[in-house]
Amino acid sequence: MAKITPLREAVASLVRDGDTVALEGFTHLIPHAAGHEIIRQGRRDLTLVRMTPDLIYDQMIGMGCAAKMVFSWGGNPGVGSLHRFRDAVEQGWPRDLAIEEHSHAGMANAYVAGASGLPLALLRGYTGSDLPKVNPNIRFIDCPFSGERLAAIPSVRPDVTVIHAQKADRRGNVLLWGILGVQKEAALAARRGAIVTVEEVVEDLQAPPNACVLPGWALAAVCPVPGGAYPSYAQGYYERDNRFYIAWDRVARSREAFRDWMRRHVLDTDDFAGFRRVLAESMREAA
Amino acid sequence: MAKITPLREAVASLVRDGDTVALEGFTHLIPHAAGHEIIRQGRRDLTLVRMTPDLIYDQMIGMGCAAKMVFSWGGNPGVGSLHRFRDAVEQGWPRDLAIEEHSHAGMANAYVAGASGLPLALLRGYTGSDLPKVNPNIRFIDCPFSGERLAAIPSVRPDVTVIHAQKADRRGNVLLWGILGVQKEAALAARRGAIVTVEEVVEDLQAPPNACVLPGWALAAVCPVPGGAYPSYAQGYYERDNRFYIAWDRVARSREAFRDWMRRHVLDTDDFAGFRRVLAESMREAA
Amino acid sequence: MTPGVTATEIMTVAASRLLKDGTVCFVGIGLPSAAANLARLTHAPEVVLIYESGPIGAKPAVLPLSIGDGELALTADTVVGTPEIFRYWLQGGRIDVGFLGAAQIDRFANINTTVIGSYDEPSVRLPGAGGAPEIASQAKEVFIVLKQSPKAFVATLPFVTSAGHLDGGDARARAGIPGAGPTAVITDLGILTPDPVSRELALTGIHPGVTVEQVKRATGWDLKISPDLTTTDLPDAATLAALRDLQARTAAAHGTAPDSTPGTTPITTPITTQGRAGGGASGREG
Amino acid sequence: MTPGVTATEIMTVAASRLLKDGTVCFVGIGLPSAAANLARLTHAPEVVLIYESGPIGAKPAVLPLSIGDGELALTADTVVGTPEIFRYWLQGGRIDVGFLGAAQIDRFANINTTVIGSYDEPSVRLPGAGGAPEIASQAKEVFIVLKQSPKAFVATLPFVTSAGHLDGGDARARAGIPGAGPTAVITDLGILTPDPVSRELALTGIHPGVTVEQVKRATGWDLKISPDLTTTDLPDAATLAALRDLQARTAAAHGTAPDSTPGTTPITTPITTQGRAGGGASGREG
């Protein structure tokens, strides 16, 4: 059974320097609170995996947590570039960032293969793209039946996966609904286990029979963090705060502004509730 | 958009002699009405695919519809053997039946590969089993990353797949829930298309956001057949009639009893409603 | 001691005792399902039951007739598709115990559920593999439950459907099969476990009232008997009552009784072979 | 003629017209999403919109800011996981039209969204592939919509992220790529379509008030001009009203406007290049 435990303890006991870590959430249910906690605890040399690195990885990269990123699309959705990611790739600041780059189809299949305990994923993909020229983990094999050439990529097997979900029951069974992305596969692909932050813990999930439920016994930790997907959204709980995404562009453009912002909002706060309080202050100041 | 159409027309226009046809339903939602209609229309030389051939294929095989069966477990669930299937395999009656035999994991993966438009499925399977010795469609390939040897089997791509579901809306969108088996994958793996019989057609499916819904445009035909999964069950509509499964054992033991039963109940009835009426009569007689 | 306990009851209870609380168990239909649910209703309330039709965490009030009963879906924590069960849950390495029946086994606990006789011209066509080959290879360990007879416990299998310990020794590991394989075979006469080195099954437990000679006669090879042979505890009254309640509820719900129903002739000791299915097909999956 | 129509509006409407009713369309975020939803709200009510985040049959009342807005989930016929979208729906061969944006394209409609400069030492790091490589290869045909400029329409791509017609001719088919590839590139200046044999893009449609010379100047190679060049019809009043309503609803809902918002300076003819994004990253996916 998953331990229902504070996020700080879950990160402290499960995420280690040098780990491969996937924080997933496809524009919906992005585990921002967990990303902050990893930054606060000063994890280093992580290989960060995520289909759509956005603000959460911009922050982790800018704070020097990451040695490598595995991804398929990096940007501030609806706004523009990730300045901290670009600074790391283009200028090596605050440190060099190795990248392993796939397509969405490749990453999604690699998570499925990881959840399935397979060493590789096969897909009809990457043909005509230059990605195989720059990513030695994209290879091709011939189908023994049809002779067709298919792309093969290694499965994604993070040490730890972190996702956010709408709710859990007291036994740690987790329900997520709406846009599901690759969260189920990412959680099940983790070798050491998955950390799931949730909006609330309830007596009864009230889940439809075929809902996306992750059984508590298949998870490493379930951590109540109301609002933990902010500034992304949690369907049924709160909307995406698009002002934050727009404002982030300005914060992240300069190294100094970024560092100051992270210190005030993340390093000098105790937890995500503290972050939200300080953020409310700074947004009032800016208004 | 799927045409909402009588079952007779759907079978007449979509199922052809010599086709590979999958009727799926994993103890739940077994498309018995469609099986009867294929028998009534006298289809021949079919390759029948199904993970768990039970009464429905016993009837089709005994009536001479099938030249081959691809499967992973054949039996009368909870009762015993399929006598018509065994007679075909052991004695060649009413005709020889070729078999291609897999494990459930193999078949399930082959359907997934079929739905995914891939020519093959990879799985960690069949190791130590004699099945690869008797099934040349079970081969092995080496993972280019890990070197691990994995089983490869061709994807299942039926010409036509037939499933039963709880309900459709007027646009042909289909909802099924409860035990889902491989029906979604089987329906999407079909090359010519899928026929879906449904308990009822409703204005609004009232489906939860992540329910198993097959969009009407992805289906070939949707056919209202209330009770069409009888004697299996349709969750929310009716229970499995276990008396029928037990009684079938007696009917199917002898070629003559089987032929007589099929003539009276299937060949001499117009449709599934007719079958149910005659069956009610014969069950009263037997009581 | 509870009067009237049958061989099937002793077998079912002995099998259920092997399931530890919290175990994640991939359950075959029939005897395994009865034993696993008995465990859940007695000493192992947190056992997680997974059926190949899709239910995860099923808590049926009555035993399912088939592997895909609605009762399993309605009582489960969630119901996924069958492909996901085999891909994410079994192949994904999440199953502690695979609980299987069998038509035939050999001395290395390899399983046949395919044919008697030759594959192309079988004398008896059995149901086939079902989920067993991958359950047998990928669950962390495997329990096999079946009634013991010379037709079921054979020296040489006509067909190996699912791998036990293959030719014994480290053959299984050398073949690259991930799980530990069968660690217990529970019958109506006793419990057989593989030797740690040779992997050959030996009788390590014997049910009360059964003689070693009886077990040897019911085995198609020269069965090794453990020097530390123990006698199975008879079911305690509470466990037996739980099993009989479960069977009674099941019979009432289905109007019929599954495989694991007590034989018609209650026995205490000596246990007879009455009510045994012999070496035929295990027709209970589906 | 409606006064005040902008180049972006003409582009969006021209792109939307290409979508036939009943088409199953895999929609990229930004301009493609605006055009596809405009089609759905006007001449193609039965168009099926699929987004890579999982919604199938989305019918958003406002344009999504990201590829995974809740509005898409709440209005869809069903929402599946992202792996299923790429496996069962795209790779499964069920997509009629892939509707993509791009940072750069070349004369064979190959797409770059990865880097400007060298891959290892890029001068500009773009967002990357996203879903485009497989959408571009597996949809039955592909429409590309982007604003036209010498930085975006380049003679040689620094990186081919997603295959158009590769080196032209039958190169795409020889590479074993299943779909027909890009059949139209819709810009703020006109419409480019590939030659049936050489597959090189030629200007086949020009928006009202735009000169051929203007289009050539906005193209980084010697653009071929079709002898049958037609002039795009201006949006009719109803379509323009539908587009502006959609944009207004979107702005009201999000407190901001997506990429496809009309430029700040309404124009009729001549169309200016005001408000264009140039050759930078298409930052609208996500």
mmCIF file with all atom_site columns, N, CA and C in Angstrom, chain C residues 184-218:
data_model
loop_
_atom_site.group_PDB
_atom_site.id
_atom_site.type_symbol
_atom_site.label_atom_id
_atom_site.label_alt_id
_atom_site.label_comp_id
_atom_site.label_asym_id
_atom_site.label_entity_id
_atom_site.label_seq_id
_atom_site.pdbx_PDB_ins_code
_atom_site.Cartn_x
_atom_site.Cartn_y
_atom_site.Cartn_z
_atom_site.occupancy
_atom_site.B_iso_or_equiv
_atom_site.pdbx_formal_charge
_atom_site.auth_seq_id
_atom_site.auth_comp_id
_atom_site.auth_asym_id
_atom_site.auth_atom_id
_atom_site.pdbx_PDB_model_num
ATOM 1   N N  . ALA C 1 184 ? 5.328  -24.223 -5.131 1.00 0.00 ? 184 ALA C N  1
ATOM 2   C CA . ALA C 1 184 ? 4.476  -25.164 -4.406 1.00 0.00 ? 184 ALA C CA 1
ATOM 3   C C  . ALA C 1 184 ? 3.422  -25.736 -5.351 1.00 0.00 ? 184 ALA C C  1
ATOM 4   N N  . VAL C 1 185 ? 3.197  -27.040 -5.202 1.00 0.00 ? 185 VAL C N  1
ATOM 5   C CA . VAL C 1 185 ? 2.076  -27.686 -5.886 1.00 0.00 ? 185 VAL C CA 1
ATOM 6   C C  . VAL C 1 185 ? 1.181  -28.254 -4.785 1.00 0.00 ? 185 VAL C C  1
ATOM 7   N N  . ILE C 1 186 ? -0.042 -27.755 -4.767 1.00 0.00 ? 186 ILE C N  1
ATOM 8   C CA . ILE C 1 186 ? -0.952 -28.140 -3.690 1.00 0.00 ? 186 ILE C CA 1
ATOM 9   C C  . ILE C 1 186 ? -1.999 -29.096 -4.269 1.00 0.00 ? 186 ILE C C  1
ATOM 10  N N  . THR C 1 187 ? -2.100 -30.287 -3.713 1.00 0.00 ? 187 THR C N  1
ATOM 11  C CA . THR C 1 187 ? -3.047 -31.274 -4.223 1.00 0.00 ? 187 THR C CA 1
ATOM 12  C C  . THR C 1 187 ? -4.025 -31.677 -3.131 1.00 0.00 ? 187 THR C C  1
ATOM 13  N N  . ASP C 1 188 ? -4.889 -32.578 -3.478 1.00 0.00 ? 188 ASP C N  1
ATOM 14  C CA . ASP C 1 188 ? -5.833 -33.078 -2.479 1.00 0.00 ? 188 ASP C CA 1
ATOM 15  C C  . ASP C 1 188 ? -5.185 -34.110 -1.556 1.00 0.00 ? 188 ASP C C  1
ATOM 16  N N  . LEU C 1 189 ? -3.906 -34.426 -1.825 1.00 0.00 ? 189 LEU C N  1
ATOM 17  C CA . LEU C 1 189 ? -3.217 -35.402 -0.978 1.00 0.00 ? 189 LEU C CA 1
ATOM 18  C C  . LEU C 1 189 ? -2.092 -34.773 -0.153 1.00 0.00 ? 189 LEU C C  1
ATOM 19  N N  . GLY C 1 190 ? -1.526 -33.688 -0.682 1.00 0.00 ? 190 GLY C N  1
ATOM 20  C CA . GLY C 1 190 ? -0.411 -33.094 0.046  1.00 0.00 ? 190 GLY C CA 1
ATOM 21  C C  . GLY C 1 190 ? 0.134  -31.877 -0.674 1.00 0.00 ? 190 GLY C C  1
ATOM 22  N N  . ILE C 1 191 ? 1.335  -31.510 -0.290 1.00 0.00 ? 191 ILE C N  1
ATOM 23  C CA . ILE C 1 191 ? 2.014  -30.360 -0.884 1.00 0.00 ? 191 ILE C CA 1
ATOM 24  C C  . ILE C 1 191 ? 3.368  -30.815 -1.397 1.00 0.00 ? 191 ILE C C  1
ATOM 25  N N  . LEU C 1 192 ? 3.658  -30.492 -2.668 1.00 0.00 ? 192 LEU C N  1
ATOM 26  C CA . LEU C 1 192 ? 4.931  -30.832 -3.277 1.00 0.00 ? 192 LEU C CA 1
ATOM 27  C C  . LEU C 1 192 ? 5.713  -29.548 -3.497 1.00 0.00 ? 192 LEU C C  1
ATOM 28  N N  . THR C 1 193 ? 6.993  -29.577 -3.169 1.00 0.00 ? 193 THR C N  1
ATOM 29  C CA . THR C 1 193 ? 7.822  -28.391 -3.417 1.00 0.00 ? 193 THR C CA 1
ATOM 30  C C  . THR C 1 193 ? 9.103  -28.829 -4.110 1.00 0.00 ? 193 THR C C  1
ATOM 31  N N  . PRO C 1 194 ? 9.664  -27.930 -4.931 1.00 0.00 ? 194 PRO C N  1
ATOM 32  C CA . PRO C 1 194 ? 10.855 -28.313 -5.679 1.00 0.00 ? 194 PRO C CA 1
ATOM 33  C C  . PRO C 1 194 ? 12.100 -28.320 -4.799 1.00 0.00 ? 194 PRO C C  1
ATOM 34  N N  . ASP C 1 195 ? 12.953 -29.306 -5.030 1.00 0.00 ? 195 ASP C N  1
ATOM 35  C CA . ASP C 1 195 ? 14.251 -29.343 -4.361 1.00 0.00 ? 195 ASP C CA 1
ATOM 36  C C  . ASP C 1 195 ? 15.038 -28.082 -4.739 1.00 0.00 ? 195 ASP C C  1
ATOM 37  N N  . PRO C 1 196 ? 15.710 -27.458 -3.765 1.00 0.00 ? 196 PRO C N  1
ATOM 38  C CA . PRO C 1 196 ? 16.401 -26.186 -4.058 1.00 0.00 ? 196 PRO C CA 1
ATOM 39  C C  . PRO C 1 196 ? 17.445 -26.309 -5.150 1.00 0.00 ? 196 PRO C C  1
ATOM 40  N N  . VAL C 1 197 ? 18.025 -27.455 -5.335 1.00 0.00 ? 197 VAL C N  1
ATOM 41  C CA . VAL C 1 197 ? 19.079 -27.608 -6.344 1.00 0.00 ? 197 VAL C CA 1
ATOM 42  C C  . VAL C 1 197 ? 18.550 -28.280 -7.607 1.00 0.00 ? 197 VAL C C  1
ATOM 43  N N  . SER C 1 198 ? 18.002 -29.474 -7.462 1.00 0.00 ? 198 SER C N  1
ATOM 44  C CA . SER C 1 198 ? 17.573 -30.211 -8.657 1.00 0.00 ? 198 SER C CA 1
ATOM 45  C C  . SER C 1 198 ? 16.261 -29.682 -9.214 1.00 0.00 ? 198 SER C C  1
ATOM 46  N N  . ARG C 1 199 ? 15.480 -28.986 -8.401 1.00 0.00 ? 199 ARG C N  1
ATOM 47  C CA . ARG C 1 199 ? 14.152 -28.487 -8.765 1.00 0.00 ? 199 ARG C CA 1
ATOM 48  C C  . ARG C 1 199 ? 13.137 -29.606 -8.997 1.00 0.00 ? 199 ARG C C  1
ATOM 49  N N  . GLU C 1 200 ? 13.491 -30.814 -8.657 1.00 0.00 ? 200 GLU C N  1
ATOM 50  C CA . GLU C 1 200 ? 12.494 -31.869 -8.776 1.00 0.00 ? 200 GLU C CA 1
ATOM 51  C C  . GLU C 1 200 ? 11.520 -31.775 -7.608 1.00 0.00 ? 200 GLU C C  1
ATOM 52  N N  . LEU C 1 201 ? 10.255 -31.982 -7.905 1.00 0.00 ? 201 LEU C N  1
ATOM 53  C CA . LEU C 1 201 ? 9.232  -31.902 -6.868 1.00 0.00 ? 201 LEU C CA 1
ATOM 54  C C  . LEU C 1 201 ? 9.410  -33.054 -5.887 1.00 0.00 ? 201 LEU C C  1
ATOM 55  N N  . ALA C 1 202 ? 9.294  -32.726 -4.609 1.00 0.00 ? 202 ALA C N  1
ATOM 56  C CA . ALA C 1 202 ? 9.265  -33.762 -3.578 1.00 0.00 ? 202 ALA C CA 1
ATOM 57  C C  . ALA C 1 202 ? 8.051  -33.510 -2.695 1.00 0.00 ? 202 ALA C C  1
ATOM 58  N N  . LEU C 1 203 ? 7.543  -34.591 -2.130 1.00 0.00 ? 203 LEU C N  1
ATOM 59  C CA . LEU C 1 203 ? 6.415  -34.435 -1.215 1.00 0.00 ? 203 LEU C CA 1
ATOM 60  C C  . LEU C 1 203 ? 6.956  -33.902 0.109  1.00 0.00 ? 203 LEU C C  1
ATOM 61  N N  . THR C 1 204 ? 6.558  -32.687 0.446  1.00 0.00 ? 204 THR C N  1
ATOM 62  C CA . THR C 1 204 ? 7.048  -32.086 1.697  1.00 0.00 ? 204 THR C CA 1
ATOM 63  C C  . THR C 1 204 ? 5.939  -31.962 2.726  1.00 0.00 ? 204 THR C C  1
ATOM 64  N N  . GLY C 1 205 ? 4.702  -32.058 2.276  1.00 0.00 ? 205 GLY C N  1
ATOM 65  C CA . GLY C 1 205 ? 3.586  -32.004 3.215  1.00 0.00 ? 205 GLY C CA 1
ATOM 66  C C  . GLY C 1 205 ? 2.556  -33.055 2.814  1.00 0.00 ? 205 GLY C C  1
ATOM 67  N N  . ILE C 1 206 ? 1.939  -33.649 3.786  1.00 0.00 ? 206 ILE C N  1
ATOM 68  C CA . ILE C 1 206 ? 0.929  -34.663 3.482  1.00 0.00 ? 206 ILE C CA 1
ATOM 69  C C  . ILE C 1 206 ? -0.311 -34.336 4.305  1.00 0.00 ? 206 ILE C C  1
ATOM 70  N N  . HIS C 1 207 ? -1.476 -34.477 3.680  1.00 0.00 ? 207 HIS C N  1
ATOM 71  C CA . HIS C 1 207 ? -2.701 -34.104 4.371  1.00 0.00 ? 207 HIS C CA 1
ATOM 72  C C  . HIS C 1 207 ? -3.052 -35.190 5.395  1.00 0.00 ? 207 HIS C C  1
ATOM 73  N N  . PRO C 1 208 ? -3.734 -34.812 6.449  1.00 0.00 ? 208 PRO C N  1
ATOM 74  C CA . PRO C 1 208 ? -4.037 -35.777 7.525  1.00 0.00 ? 208 PRO C CA 1
ATOM 75  C C  . PRO C 1 208 ? -4.830 -36.967 6.986  1.00 0.00 ? 208 PRO C C  1
ATOM 76  N N  . GLY C 1 209 ? -4.393 -38.157 7.354  1.00 0.00 ? 209 GLY C N  1
ATOM 77  C CA . GLY C 1 209 ? -5.116 -39.363 6.953  1.00 0.00 ? 209 GLY C CA 1
ATOM 78  C C  . GLY C 1 209 ? -4.639 -39.939 5.644  1.00 0.00 ? 209 GLY C C  1
ATOM 79  N N  . VAL C 1 210 ? -3.812 -39.205 4.911  1.00 0.00 ? 210 VAL C N  1
ATOM 80  C CA . VAL C 1 210 ? -3.295 -39.702 3.648  1.00 0.00 ? 210 VAL C CA 1
ATOM 81  C C  . VAL C 1 210 ? -1.989 -40.446 3.922  1.00 0.00 ? 210 VAL C C  1
ATOM 82  N N  . THR C 1 211 ? -1.763 -41.576 3.218  1.00 0.00 ? 211 THR C N  1
ATOM 83  C CA . THR C 1 211 ? -0.504 -42.289 3.393  1.00 0.00 ? 211 THR C CA 1
ATOM 84  C C  . THR C 1 211 ? 0.447  -41.930 2.271  1.00 0.00 ? 211 THR C C  1
ATOM 85  N N  . VAL C 1 212 ? 1.725  -42.041 2.562  1.00 0.00 ? 212 VAL C N  1
ATOM 86  C CA . VAL C 1 212 ? 2.745  -41.789 1.548  1.00 0.00 ? 212 VAL C CA 1
ATOM 87  C C  . VAL C 1 212 ? 2.523  -42.727 0.352  1.00 0.00 ? 212 VAL C C  1
ATOM 88  N N  . GLU C 1 213 ? 2.160  -43.949 0.636  1.00 0.00 ? 213 GLU C N  1
ATOM 89  C CA . GLU C 1 213 ? 1.925  -44.917 -0.437 1.00 0.00 ? 213 GLU C CA 1
ATOM 90  C C  . GLU C 1 213 ? 0.811  -44.434 -1.371 1.00 0.00 ? 213 GLU C C  1
ATOM 91  N N  . GLN C 1 214 ? -0.229 -43.871 -0.761 1.00 0.00 ? 214 GLN C N  1
ATOM 92  C CA . GLN C 1 214 ? -1.342 -43.315 -1.556 1.00 0.00 ? 214 GLN C CA 1
ATOM 93  C C  . GLN C 1 214 ? -0.845 -42.232 -2.500 1.00 0.00 ? 214 GLN C C  1
ATOM 94  N N  . VAL C 1 215 ? -0.007 -41.357 -1.983 1.00 0.00 ? 215 VAL C N  1
ATOM 95  C CA . VAL C 1 215 ? 0.499  -40.257 -2.803 1.00 0.00 ? 215 VAL C CA 1
ATOM 96  C C  . VAL C 1 215 ? 1.370  -40.814 -3.924 1.00 0.00 ? 215 VAL C C  1
ATOM 97  N N  . LYS C 1 216 ? 2.215  -41.773 -3.603 1.00 0.00 ? 216 LYS C N  1
ATOM 98  C CA . LYS C 1 216 ? 3.089  -42.366 -4.627 1.00 0.00 ? 216 LYS C CA 1
ATOM 99  C C  . LYS C 1 216 ? 2.259  -43.020 -5.726 1.00 0.00 ? 216 LYS C C  1
ATOM 100 N N  . ARG C 1 217 ? 1.190  -43.722 -5.328 1.00 0.00 ? 217 ARG C N  1
ATOM 101 C CA . ARG C 1 217 ? 0.339  -44.375 -6.332 1.00 0.00 ? 217 ARG C CA 1
ATOM 102 C C  . ARG C 1 217 ? -0.356 -43.366 -7.233 1.00 0.00 ? 217 ARG C C  1
ATOM 103 N N  . ALA C 1 218 ? -0.577 -42.156 -6.705 1.00 0.00 ? 218 ALA C N  1
ATOM 104 C CA . ALA C 1 218 ? -1.266 -41.118 -7.483 1.00 0.00 ? 218 ALA C CA 1
ATOM 105 C C  . ALA C 1 218 ? -0.292 -40.290 -8.317 1.00 0.00 ? 218 ALA C C  1
#
